[in-house]
Amino acid sequence: MKISSVAGESFGDILKKNGVKGAIAVLVNGTAKDLTAVASGDETIEPIFLESQEGLKILRHSAAHLLAQAVMELYPDAKLNAGPATDDGFYYDIEMPAPTEEDLARIEERMHKLSEADYPIIRKEMSREELIRRFSGNRFKIDKVIANVPDGSKSTVYVQGDFGDFCLGPHVPSTGYIKYFKLLNVASTNYKGDEKETRLVRIYGTVFSNEKDLKGFLQNREEAAKRDHRKIGKEMDLFMFDTDVALGFPFYTPNGVIVRNELMTFMKGLNSEFGWEEVATPHVYRDILWKRSGHYAKYRPNMFVFTLDDGDSYGIKPMNCPGHIIIFQRSPKSYREMPVRYSEQGTVYRYEKSGEVGGLTRPRMFTQDDGHAFLRLDQVLQEVKSILRMVSIVYSTIFGKIDMNYDLSIIDKEKPDDFLISYICSSCGTKIEARKASLSDELSCPNCGGTDFKPDFTHWDQATDQLKAALKDERIVYGEKVGEAAFYGPKIDIHIKDALGRLWQVATIQIDFFMPINFGLFYVNQDGTQEKPVIVHRAIYGSYERFMAILIEHFAGKFPTWLSPLQAYIVPVSEKFDSYARNIASQLSNGGIRAKVDLGSETLNKKLKMIRSMRPSYILVVGEREEKENTVSVRNRKGEQKVMPVNEFIGAVLKEINEKNPVQTV
RNA sequence: GCCGUUGUAGCUUAGCUGGUUGAGCAGCUGAUUCGUAAUCAGCAGGUCGGGGGUUCGAAUCCCUCCAGCGGCUCCA
């Protein structure tokens, strides 16, 4: 809904006259403004309602102020820093003693009181001097005033009751609008993210426009905690860590290896189907390689490096590409051989700071389903289409129907210095490739010494156009991210949305102009000249560690049968049927089903209770009836029970496994 | 790495202001032979994260190191 403004009237009044009710702010030429702000007359305005994206953002920012107000009332010595809205809530950074759980509850209670009091939120313009006077004693605010309000200009303070905060706004009209909120947790941060700076307490919270959304959010959070892969990984005995001997390095236990191997076998099959030859490369290289690849220049702080007693220095691989390049270089390549595609389930090691490692999502060692294709520039389109098809096969197979997001990250031509591009010398026409941001000296022509260059984006344009065409040909809707490209080339990043609505980045397809230069790669063209290939880096799962974490949290450990470590758990009703149970188990195992029989002396109920944490795909109970009729009593994950002939069960489950069916069929 | 917070048996956990760690589950032994989410009894299992200190005495207080967890500019 678009409305023309009237000079001298407040936006709130204008909306009222136009019969618009319930708006909390207005969108004026794309910028959010308060209802109390006065129109100049030439604007087109749109109401913002609490339920909309913009409305929620305003509400969240206002909730941060409410939090600040409550904190200031309870802790008059506290010093406020900043309190923005976030994707799913808000926080406020405050210099104060760390609050306990009880303190947090008290603050939240105070917030509710302030909300009930329904203070109008009033926008006040103040000069720079007034602002500095008002916030003297709070250096964080003073810093912001000095940095953001030029001499002689004005800015705003938002006042609610006795509390006022330096803020651009806009805000909801009164504190009563902020009703359905919850303080979530307390974290700690440093002013400006600088570890030498003052420590601040960061209080996180969330707020919604209605109770239902808030409840849904909180339930989702609880569910996420229940599904935490670290917790389920322990329950299902999939992996472990031993932080004394290997901080950040996962150990896969037998059950975890089953899942990992299934994923790997699937990927290896696809690789071979799509023309990716498998290679295996060293994990440790002499430093000469890392100097050549450019990793020592940029990536060394993230690498494990060591020097032996004989003085030789080595680096453990943080990426697989150099190894694949060495293999590519073993013999000259003809244009006819291209593309050359190497794949490897390659384990890499990256030094993550001790405070940043955790679980399978931030390990120091992980295995990528890596692949490098060496291409002629004109082959990018076909290759990327082929990889996009692999991605689609992998994700639809594993998850069935799932939402996927595609981002195309491209160069920002306004900031060419950040990227590796070609330059043409304006005096002699020589073409050189460089990334200006990484140079210590000014760029000069190796031929004539000239320093005047014209940027040439031809390679980038050709590659980017082919990425776009590939996405279009595959009928993929994507978002374009200008300036988000890697410095060495454009890329496509692929995210999936899991069962709880969370986005995870998984696959990536990256064009690389950099490595071919560093390693002097070439293939021989039709006319006998040497031509530089481009490299496409690609990973489809991303890494097995991260992907395993996603699988666990998405399925809550209830994997599709083909991935399940325990596909059938067999329990005899009593000892008398042990031999029948054993017989069933061996039939299943011989058929290729991962089955386990429980012959212990516990009761049936106890066994069912105990096996629960393992999340077996199917539970088979056998007793007199089953033995007599050569059947099994099957219970699936939904808790449905049915009795069926052994052969029928084996046939159905094998079909389900072979088809990699994401849902149970029995 | 920095900040906060936590650390008791394989797992989950009790232990108030300092006075020889208490339990449930898992494990082992025995009894029980059971029809879809815990049968009974007994046994064993703990350097209270590591080290140092204060004290007659430390899981508890202090220092230090290690690790888990939550975070570490989504700018007023």
XYZ file of C-alpha atoms (C1' of nucleotides) in Angstrom:
742
model
C 0.000 0.000 0.000
C 1.498 3.328 -1.054
C 0.340 6.683 0.274
C 1.446 10.192 -0.636
C 2.630 12.305 2.270
C 1.445 15.752 3.296
C 3.997 18.384 4.255
C 4.103 19.266 7.955
C 2.032 16.342 9.164
C 3.383 13.382 11.083
C 3.437 10.063 9.295
C 1.168 8.676 11.989
C -1.466 11.327 11.271
C -1.198 10.769 7.546
C -1.832 7.046 8.010
C -4.737 7.771 10.335
C -6.355 10.029 7.747
C -5.979 7.292 5.192
C -7.698 4.821 7.492
C -4.598 2.727 8.203
C -4.669 1.199 11.665
C -2.121 -0.727 13.684
C 1.029 0.389 11.893
C 4.105 0.812 14.099
C 6.274 2.768 11.680
C 6.434 3.751 8.026
C 8.674 2.955 5.136
C 9.688 6.218 3.481
C 11.418 5.775 0.155
C 12.831 2.493 1.428
C 13.924 3.747 4.873
C 12.009 2.966 8.057
C 10.826 6.025 10.029
C 8.823 6.661 13.197
C 5.135 7.501 13.124
C 5.965 10.730 14.947
C 8.433 11.901 12.304
C 7.143 14.793 10.229
C 6.693 14.569 6.460
C 8.271 17.051 4.089
C 5.552 16.417 1.544
C 7.345 14.783 -1.353
C 7.525 11.252 0.034
C 5.669 8.095 -0.763
C 5.054 6.159 2.406
C 4.087 2.619 3.253
C 2.880 1.443 6.649
C 4.973 -1.115 8.533
C 3.086 -3.608 10.639
C 4.446 -5.560 13.558
C 4.013 -8.865 11.742
C 6.173 -7.937 8.749
C 9.920 -8.472 8.387
C 10.652 -4.769 8.895
C 8.149 -4.577 11.722
C 9.771 -7.450 13.536
C 13.150 -5.845 13.125
C 11.911 -2.609 14.672
C 10.208 -4.521 17.466
C 13.464 -6.352 18.175
C 15.475 -3.210 18.305
C 12.895 -1.696 20.646
C 13.077 -4.808 22.818
C 16.830 -4.251 23.112
C 16.054 -0.758 24.467
C 13.544 -2.225 26.900
C 16.230 -4.622 28.101
C 18.620 -1.698 28.509
C 16.024 0.250 30.462
C 15.426 -2.681 32.817
C 19.153 -3.211 33.312
C 19.755 0.488 34.054
C 17.007 0.484 36.666
C 18.392 -2.600 38.376
C 22.081 -1.794 37.892
C 22.480 1.988 37.841
C 26.250 1.653 37.423
C 25.974 -0.351 34.221
C 27.270 1.230 31.030
C 25.389 0.546 27.821
C 27.176 -0.026 24.563
C 25.097 -1.253 21.624
C 21.907 -3.231 21.242
C 20.953 -4.242 17.717
C 18.282 -6.550 16.369
C 19.555 -9.859 15.030
C 18.133 -12.465 12.670
C 16.122 -14.099 15.392
C 16.079 -11.649 18.251
C 18.239 -8.984 19.799
C 21.065 -8.434 22.224
C 22.567 -5.617 24.216
C 26.245 -5.257 25.087
C 26.638 -3.773 28.539
C 29.519 -3.170 30.888
C 28.278 -4.739 34.110
C 28.916 -7.711 36.394
C 27.938 -10.962 34.678
C 24.317 -11.699 35.570
C 23.340 -15.126 36.890
C 20.252 -17.057 35.801
C 18.309 -15.483 38.649
C 19.520 -12.015 37.685
C 18.362 -12.665 34.155
C 14.934 -13.672 35.426
C 14.804 -10.495 37.487
C 15.729 -8.359 34.487
C 13.093 -10.083 32.404
C 10.493 -9.497 35.099
C 11.391 -5.816 35.168
C 11.036 -5.693 31.402
C 7.504 -7.040 31.696
C 6.673 -4.337 34.228
C 8.049 -1.652 31.929
C 6.055 -3.101 29.068
C 2.857 -3.027 31.135
C 3.538 0.587 32.084
C 3.328 1.277 28.346
C 5.667 4.265 28.232
C 5.442 6.196 24.995
C 8.729 6.013 23.096
C 9.612 9.577 22.208
C 12.081 10.658 19.587
C 14.145 13.692 20.613
C 16.521 15.553 18.358
C 19.699 16.725 20.018
C 22.795 18.536 18.904
C 26.196 16.952 19.131
C 26.962 19.035 22.219
C 23.731 18.064 23.924
C 24.398 14.420 23.173
C 27.907 14.553 24.557
C 26.583 16.210 27.712
C 23.777 13.703 28.086
C 25.997 10.661 27.716
C 29.044 11.908 29.580
C 30.164 9.085 31.824
C 29.510 6.514 29.146
C 32.489 6.420 26.839
C 30.868 3.862 24.532
C 28.056 6.243 23.706
C 30.409 9.195 23.503
C 32.549 7.242 21.026
C 29.505 6.640 18.895
C 28.359 10.243 19.036
C 31.803 11.454 18.045
C 32.098 8.913 15.259
C 28.613 9.390 13.837
C 27.410 12.921 14.522
C 29.447 15.553 12.688
C 29.997 18.913 14.343
C 27.012 21.190 13.945
C 24.598 18.404 13.046
C 21.891 16.766 15.065
C 20.940 13.236 15.918
C 18.327 11.529 18.032
C 17.718 10.077 21.435
C 14.778 7.787 22.094
C 13.199 8.305 25.469
C 10.882 5.954 27.330
C 10.077 6.936 30.919
C 13.276 8.005 32.641
C 15.394 6.107 30.165
C 16.834 7.423 26.941
C 19.213 5.893 24.459
C 21.247 7.371 21.628
C 19.685 5.769 18.600
C 18.707 6.323 14.989
C 15.465 4.458 15.397
C 12.818 3.895 14.393
C 10.983 2.322 17.280
C 7.544 1.038 18.136
C 5.279 3.829 19.501
C 5.311 2.616 23.106
C 6.794 -0.054 25.341
C 3.432 -1.829 25.482
C 4.053 -3.135 21.973
C 6.884 -5.269 23.339
C 5.074 -8.124 24.960
C 6.116 -11.558 23.771
C 9.786 -11.706 24.621
C 12.245 -13.896 26.460
C 15.832 -13.417 27.561
C 17.828 -16.350 26.315
C 21.407 -16.359 27.463
C 24.338 -14.340 28.617
C 27.549 -14.303 26.674
C 30.592 -12.173 26.829
C 32.289 -9.991 24.283
C 34.790 -7.212 24.099
C 34.186 -3.660 23.077
C 34.625 -3.409 19.310
C 35.461 -7.114 19.268
C 38.950 -6.185 20.410
C 40.335 -8.547 23.003
C 42.410 -5.800 24.559
C 39.296 -3.724 25.123
C 36.822 -3.691 27.994
C 34.851 -6.827 28.604
C 31.146 -6.446 28.054
C 28.251 -8.669 28.972
C 26.060 -9.561 26.027
C 22.509 -10.437 26.953
C 20.615 -12.243 24.200
C 16.870 -12.291 23.910
C 14.132 -12.706 21.405
C 10.752 -11.125 20.814
C 7.800 -11.757 18.519
C 4.612 -10.009 17.576
C 2.471 -12.726 19.122
C 2.610 -15.463 21.700
C 2.329 -18.301 19.216
C 5.465 -17.299 17.302
C 7.407 -16.882 20.526
C 6.337 -20.317 21.740
C 7.185 -21.841 18.400
C 10.623 -20.276 18.486
C 11.320 -21.495 21.999
C 10.106 -24.989 21.169
C 12.310 -25.015 18.112
C 15.262 -24.071 20.288
C 14.497 -26.857 22.709
C 14.188 -29.308 19.866
C 17.519 -28.130 18.467
C 19.165 -28.748 21.841
C 17.689 -32.254 21.918
C 19.028 -32.936 18.462
C 22.504 -31.589 19.127
C 24.799 -33.896 17.205
C 27.218 -34.002 20.113
C 24.499 -35.434 22.326
C 23.033 -37.865 19.797
C 26.512 -38.834 18.627
C 27.195 -40.017 22.153
C 23.850 -41.797 22.488
C 24.288 -43.653 19.200
C 27.999 -44.137 19.770
C 28.977 -42.637 16.422
C 32.090 -40.670 17.313
C 34.085 -39.379 20.244
C 36.733 -36.886 21.222
C 39.689 -37.296 23.529
C 40.603 -33.741 24.336
C 43.708 -34.699 26.294
C 45.454 -36.214 23.315
C 43.784 -34.595 20.311
C 41.772 -31.427 20.838
C 39.421 -30.890 17.923
C 40.167 -34.224 16.245
C 37.198 -36.560 15.901
C 37.482 -40.316 16.443
C 34.882 -42.327 14.539
C 33.677 -45.324 16.483
C 32.417 -48.418 14.602
C 28.835 -47.156 14.240
C 30.013 -43.813 12.931
C 32.239 -45.471 10.374
C 29.235 -47.369 9.037
C 27.411 -44.110 8.289
C 30.516 -42.468 6.924
C 31.336 -45.413 4.698
C 27.821 -45.513 3.270
C 28.066 -41.827 2.394
C 31.500 -42.368 0.912
C 30.492 -45.341 -1.185
C 27.558 -43.360 -2.548
C 29.814 -40.453 -3.456
C 32.475 -42.645 -5.033
C 29.837 -44.271 -7.220
C 28.561 -40.894 -8.370
C 32.080 -39.636 -9.007
C 32.786 -42.515 -11.294
C 29.434 -42.080 -13.049
C 30.184 -38.409 -13.715
C 33.740 -38.923 -14.911
C 35.701 -38.060 -11.785
C 38.754 -40.274 -11.450
C 39.778 -41.089 -7.913
C 43.231 -40.186 -6.651
C 44.994 -40.401 -3.303
C 47.534 -37.809 -2.245
C 50.003 -37.274 0.614
C 48.968 -35.565 3.826
C 52.353 -33.960 4.435
C 54.453 -31.923 2.015
C 57.763 -30.099 2.077
C 57.323 -26.385 2.624
C 58.400 -25.732 -0.968
C 54.928 -26.808 -2.090
C 53.127 -24.464 0.277
C 55.313 -21.577 -0.837
C 54.483 -22.309 -4.463
C 50.776 -22.727 -3.836
C 50.574 -19.439 -1.989
C 49.301 -21.093 1.198
C 52.280 -19.981 3.264
C 51.689 -16.395 2.301
C 48.066 -16.319 3.328
C 47.026 -19.478 5.084
C 49.987 -20.373 7.283
C 48.416 -19.316 10.635
C 45.776 -21.967 10.000
C 48.237 -24.747 9.167
C 50.048 -27.359 11.177
C 53.697 -26.901 10.257
C 56.775 -28.533 11.739
C 60.493 -28.808 11.277
C 62.363 -32.093 11.630
C 65.731 -32.503 13.345
C 67.469 -32.469 9.974
C 66.126 -28.991 9.351
C 63.519 -29.849 6.718
C 60.207 -28.055 7.158
C 56.847 -29.587 6.408
C 53.238 -28.540 6.359
C 50.236 -30.809 6.811
C 47.679 -30.231 4.073
C 44.811 -27.853 4.834
C 43.472 -28.423 1.305
C 43.678 -31.131 -1.295
C 44.149 -29.013 -4.400
C 47.961 -28.882 -4.477
C 48.152 -32.675 -4.445
C 45.754 -32.923 -7.368
C 47.711 -30.299 -9.252
C 50.939 -32.266 -8.792
C 49.206 -35.268 -10.327
C 47.832 -33.184 -13.203
C 51.347 -31.953 -13.916
C 52.880 -35.418 -14.246
C 52.453 -35.329 -18.005
C 51.631 -32.725 -20.647
C 47.937 -32.498 -21.415
C 46.264 -32.033 -24.772
C 43.157 -29.911 -25.255
C 41.526 -33.172 -26.315
C 41.963 -34.682 -22.806
C 40.247 -31.846 -21.033
C 38.461 -31.787 -18.714
C 40.613 -33.782 -16.351
C 38.715 -34.528 -13.152
C 40.286 -35.817 -9.952
C 38.326 -36.691 -6.851
C 39.489 -37.667 -3.420
C 37.875 -38.306 -0.065
C 40.661 -36.123 1.228
C 41.347 -35.520 4.890
C 42.683 -32.068 5.658
C 43.999 -30.455 8.829
C 43.464 -26.871 9.799
C 44.609 -25.170 12.949
C 41.564 -23.617 14.611
C 42.076 -21.551 17.731
C 41.405 -23.527 20.881
C 38.328 -21.500 21.785
C 36.780 -22.114 18.408
C 36.890 -25.869 18.067
C 33.892 -27.896 19.033
C 31.955 -30.943 17.900
C 31.930 -32.036 14.290
C 31.096 -28.590 12.952
C 34.372 -26.974 14.035
C 37.004 -29.700 13.997
C 40.699 -29.379 13.275
C 40.589 -32.329 10.940
C 37.951 -33.138 8.386
C 37.496 -35.142 5.241
C 36.194 -33.429 2.146
C 34.488 -35.154 -0.743
C 36.831 -33.060 -2.778
C 37.182 -32.721 -6.508
C 39.217 -30.620 -8.893
C 38.385 -30.338 -12.548
C 40.964 -28.864 -14.912
C 39.103 -27.197 -17.744
C 39.374 -25.078 -20.815
C 37.610 -21.820 -20.109
C 34.898 -22.759 -22.625
C 34.109 -25.938 -20.673
C 32.952 -24.256 -17.472
C 29.279 -24.293 -18.440
C 29.071 -28.034 -19.134
C 31.114 -28.938 -16.085
C 29.170 -26.769 -13.677
C 25.893 -28.126 -15.007
C 27.155 -31.621 -14.423
C 28.202 -30.793 -10.854
C 24.850 -29.118 -10.170
C 23.186 -32.336 -11.275
C 25.332 -34.340 -8.863
C 24.343 -31.969 -6.080
C 20.703 -32.388 -6.856
C 20.984 -36.196 -6.958
C 22.822 -36.302 -3.628
C 20.415 -34.065 -1.737
C 17.193 -35.457 -3.130
C 18.417 -38.997 -2.483
C 19.392 -38.386 1.112
C 16.669 -36.004 2.203
C 13.854 -36.559 -0.244
C 12.143 -33.211 -0.523
C 14.275 -30.441 0.921
C 14.629 -26.694 0.453
C 17.890 -25.614 -1.115
C 19.374 -22.159 -1.549
C 21.885 -21.245 -4.223
C 24.150 -18.216 -3.956
C 26.211 -16.986 -6.868
C 29.113 -14.925 -5.544
C 30.660 -12.622 -8.086
C 33.322 -9.967 -8.356
C 32.722 -6.372 -7.311
C 34.142 -4.428 -10.230
C 34.145 -1.291 -8.096
C 36.775 -2.947 -5.913
C 39.000 -4.762 -8.408
C 42.014 -4.596 -6.072
C 40.537 -7.288 -3.842
C 40.449 -9.813 -6.658
C 42.927 -11.542 -8.900
C 42.329 -10.034 -12.324
C 44.211 -9.272 -15.524
C 45.763 -5.881 -16.167
C 46.801 -4.484 -19.528
C 49.738 -2.093 -19.591
C 48.563 1.072 -21.309
C 51.988 1.854 -22.786
C 53.019 -1.532 -24.262
C 49.863 -3.661 -24.057
C 51.444 -6.417 -21.946
C 48.926 -8.461 -19.991
C 49.682 -9.450 -16.387
C 47.650 -11.024 -13.647
C 47.656 -9.624 -10.148
C 45.712 -9.067 -6.990
C 46.603 -5.536 -6.038
C 45.486 -5.852 -2.411
C 48.169 -8.485 -1.807
C 51.026 -6.515 -3.382
C 53.475 -4.595 -1.249
C 54.692 -2.424 -4.126
C 52.833 -0.717 -6.880
C 52.100 -2.804 -9.917
C 54.642 -2.266 -12.681
C 54.892 -3.727 -16.167
C 57.580 -6.444 -16.411
C 58.082 -5.494 -20.084
C 58.282 -1.691 -20.178
C 58.182 -0.744 -16.501
C 55.021 1.267 -16.997
C 52.687 1.734 -14.034
C 49.464 2.654 -15.807
C 47.117 -0.277 -16.277
C 43.631 -0.990 -17.452
C 41.776 -3.745 -15.621
C 40.594 -6.573 -17.821
C 37.682 -8.646 -16.535
C 37.395 -10.961 -19.540
C 38.126 -14.184 -17.644
C 35.824 -13.256 -14.807
C 33.041 -12.293 -17.179
C 33.344 -15.459 -19.222
C 33.390 -17.685 -16.146
C 30.581 -15.794 -14.415
C 28.384 -15.901 -17.515
C 28.844 -19.636 -17.718
C 27.954 -20.085 -14.045
C 24.793 -18.083 -14.628
C 23.974 -20.055 -17.758
C 24.538 -23.334 -15.910
C 22.179 -22.275 -13.121
C 19.622 -21.137 -15.659
C 19.883 -24.324 -17.713
C 19.307 -26.359 -14.564
C 16.315 -24.144 -13.743
C 17.814 -23.073 -10.455
C 16.698 -19.893 -8.743
C 19.673 -18.203 -7.124
C 20.711 -15.078 -5.288
C 23.547 -12.953 -6.564
C 26.140 -11.738 -4.065
C 28.271 -8.978 -5.472
C 31.769 -8.836 -4.003
C 31.378 -12.157 -2.180
C 33.465 -14.073 -4.721
C 36.734 -15.639 -3.574
C 39.706 -13.506 -4.579
C 40.657 -16.208 -7.107
C 37.288 -16.604 -8.824
C 33.488 -16.617 -8.738
C 31.637 -19.394 -6.933
C 28.320 -21.020 -6.252
C 27.496 -21.908 -2.641
C 24.643 -24.235 -1.875
C 22.686 -24.359 1.388
C 20.050 -26.733 2.636
C 17.273 -25.957 5.076
C 17.000 -28.667 7.708
C 13.961 -30.024 9.529
C 14.162 -27.156 12.034
C 14.388 -24.512 9.335
C 18.081 -23.846 9.824
C 20.279 -23.120 6.822
C 23.519 -25.061 6.476
C 26.082 -24.384 3.827
C 27.010 -27.671 2.262
C 28.181 -27.796 -1.329
C 30.434 -25.345 -3.075
C 31.572 -24.908 -6.668
C 34.470 -22.498 -7.085
C 36.247 -21.262 -10.162
C 39.969 -20.741 -9.622
C 42.234 -18.599 -11.814
C 44.965 -18.493 -9.165
C 46.399 -21.997 -8.774
C 46.948 -22.456 -12.530
C 49.136 -19.335 -12.440
C 51.064 -20.331 -9.298
C 51.838 -23.765 -10.651
C 52.283 -22.701 -14.270
C 49.663 -25.185 -15.442
C 48.997 -25.563 -19.142
C 47.526 -27.773 -21.774
C 48.533 -27.786 -25.430
C 46.040 -26.193 -27.760
C 44.977 -27.201 -31.264
C 47.573 -24.879 -32.780
C 50.357 -26.183 -30.541
C 50.420 -23.253 -28.139
C 50.280 -23.599 -24.372
C 47.038 -22.511 -22.801
C 46.247 -21.962 -19.117
C 43.424 -24.121 -17.756
C 40.965 -22.991 -15.098
C 40.339 -25.155 -12.058
C 36.937 -25.876 -10.581
C 37.041 -26.851 -6.908
C 33.975 -28.670 -5.778
C 32.647 -30.474 -2.743
C 29.124 -31.812 -2.501
C 28.767 -32.946 1.082
C 31.320 -30.316 2.026
C 32.987 -32.397 4.685
C 31.959 -35.708 6.167
C 32.204 -34.306 9.681
C 29.944 -31.355 9.108
C 27.602 -33.379 6.934
C 27.309 -36.041 9.591
C 26.376 -33.336 12.101
C 23.702 -32.039 9.726
C 22.338 -35.541 9.126
C 22.160 -36.235 12.845
C 20.401 -32.980 13.658
C 18.058 -33.106 10.679
C 16.931 -36.683 11.279
C 17.362 -36.517 15.067
C 19.497 -39.638 14.642
C 16.723 -41.525 12.842
C 18.671 -42.017 9.658
C 17.209 -43.423 6.460
C 17.637 -47.184 6.604
C 20.546 -47.329 4.148
C 22.542 -45.036 6.456
C 21.396 -46.539 9.722
C 24.114 -48.307 11.737
C 21.515 -50.721 13.097
C 18.892 -51.661 10.528
C 17.187 -54.454 12.407
C 17.212 -55.229 16.106
C 15.863 -58.669 16.912
C 14.460 -59.625 20.295
C 13.120 -63.052 21.222
C 10.172 -62.985 23.602
C 11.908 -65.525 25.824
C 14.906 -67.792 25.895
C 12.861 -70.508 24.236
C 13.004 -68.602 20.972
C 16.691 -67.728 21.023
C 17.528 -70.110 18.239
C 14.737 -68.778 16.005
C 15.914 -65.219 16.691
C 19.473 -66.190 15.875
C 18.272 -67.814 12.723
C 16.421 -64.659 11.649
C 19.486 -62.562 12.435
C 21.743 -64.649 10.251
C 19.226 -64.602 7.417
C 19.150 -60.801 7.577
C 22.928 -60.478 7.883
C 23.497 -62.847 4.992
C 21.073 -60.786 2.949
C 23.118 -57.648 3.660
C 21.038 -56.082 6.423
C 22.857 -54.778 9.496
C 21.106 -56.823 12.171
C 21.722 -57.534 15.827
C 20.042 -60.055 18.051
C 19.637 -59.533 21.788
C 19.791 -62.819 23.695
C 20.295 -61.323 27.149
C 18.203 -62.315 30.129
C 16.505 -58.951 30.512
C 12.799 -58.547 29.916
C 11.497 -57.634 26.501
C 10.383 -54.227 27.747
C 13.764 -53.519 29.226
C 15.517 -54.411 25.982
C 13.240 -52.149 23.968
C 13.850 -49.322 26.376
C 17.602 -49.801 26.299
C 17.943 -49.985 22.525
C 15.996 -46.779 22.064
C 19.025 -44.510 22.171
C 20.574 -46.491 19.300
C 17.607 -45.616 17.057
C 17.383 -48.909 15.189
C 15.466 -48.734 11.902
C 13.278 -51.741 12.642
C 12.625 -53.771 15.772
C 11.725 -57.403 15.241
C 10.066 -59.297 18.068
C 9.839 -63.050 17.683
C 8.083 -65.675 19.792
C 5.940 -68.738 19.461
C 3.570 -67.365 16.803
C 6.378 -66.102 14.615
C 8.410 -69.275 14.886
C 5.413 -71.407 14.000
C 4.555 -69.348 10.933
C 8.100 -68.323 9.967
C 7.243 -64.651 10.390
C 8.555 -61.651 12.287
C 6.668 -59.003 14.231
C 8.037 -55.700 12.925
C 7.902 -52.339 14.628
C 8.959 -49.344 12.550
C 10.003 -45.870 13.685
C 6.446 -44.623 13.813
C 5.699 -47.340 16.335
C 3.474 -49.227 13.893
C 3.513 -52.985 14.289
C 2.857 -55.656 11.745
C 3.519 -59.341 11.398
C 5.000 -60.478 8.106
C 6.828 -63.445 6.576
C 10.599 -63.257 7.032
C 11.264 -63.276 3.307
C 8.820 -60.482 2.698
C 10.525 -58.339 5.352
C 13.987 -59.028 3.977
C 12.836 -58.246 0.434
C 11.163 -54.999 1.402
C 14.057 -53.742 3.522
C 16.667 -54.672 0.948
C 14.685 -52.783 -1.667
C 14.464 -49.805 0.679
C 18.232 -49.938 1.275
C 19.183 -50.398 -2.356
C 16.954 -47.535 -3.441
C 18.385 -45.395 -0.634
C 14.819 -44.583 0.255
C 14.706 -41.626 2.670
C 11.490 -42.949 4.234
C 10.600 -46.298 5.738
C 8.579 -48.660 3.582
C 7.693 -51.310 6.136
C 43.810 -16.661 21.600
C 40.168 -13.293 24.593
C 35.670 -12.963 27.951
C 31.910 -15.462 30.777
C 30.358 -20.075 32.722
C 30.862 -25.216 34.046
C 33.984 -29.757 35.321
C 32.055 -35.377 41.212
C 32.088 -43.396 38.436
C 31.227 -45.235 31.271
C 26.352 -41.903 31.357
C 22.910 -38.603 34.332
C 23.643 -36.420 38.823
C 23.267 -35.258 45.116
C 26.743 -33.073 48.266
C 24.050 -26.033 52.824
C 28.161 -21.626 55.187
C 35.458 -26.740 54.834
C 34.835 -32.249 58.946
C 36.475 -39.664 55.994
C 31.870 -38.411 48.369
C 25.495 -40.328 48.127
C 22.405 -42.184 44.271
C 20.051 -43.887 39.498
C 21.283 -46.114 34.825
C 25.064 -48.879 32.314
C 28.841 -53.163 33.886
C 29.665 -57.951 36.570
C 27.317 -62.353 39.458
C 22.919 -64.916 40.545
C 17.699 -65.614 40.338
C 13.667 -64.608 36.727
C 11.994 -66.555 30.686
C 8.781 -62.413 30.276
C 4.581 -60.377 23.630
C 6.466 -54.207 22.291
C 9.525 -47.679 26.451
C 12.974 -50.047 33.092
C 11.861 -57.973 36.969
C 14.501 -58.769 41.608
C 18.866 -59.323 44.683
C 23.991 -58.893 45.364
C 28.977 -57.154 43.808
C 32.343 -53.960 41.938
C 33.396 -49.088 40.186
C 35.416 -42.197 42.267
C 43.512 -39.330 41.903
C 35.892 -35.113 43.306
C 39.566 -32.169 35.616
C 45.471 -31.698 36.631
C 49.129 -29.205 39.670
C 50.299 -25.899 43.695
C 48.760 -23.253 48.177
C 45.819 -21.857 52.882
C 44.163 -25.070 57.008
C 44.534 -29.701 62.387
C 41.439 -31.013 58.150
C 39.713 -29.079 51.121
C 35.031 -31.767 46.188
C 34.012 -27.145 49.052
C 38.552 -21.321 50.090
C 42.958 -19.081 47.016
C 46.465 -19.413 42.703
C 47.590 -21.749 38.149
C 47.055 -24.928 34.072
C 43.664 -28.222 31.113
C 38.935 -29.277 29.023
C 33.358 -28.790 27.958
C 29.632 -25.114 26.938
C 27.969 -19.865 25.444
C 30.001 -15.896 22.901
C 33.901 -12.615 20.551
C 31.590 -5.099 16.065
C 24.529 -8.872 12.132
C 27.455 -0.939 14.016
C 24.232 4.184 17.843
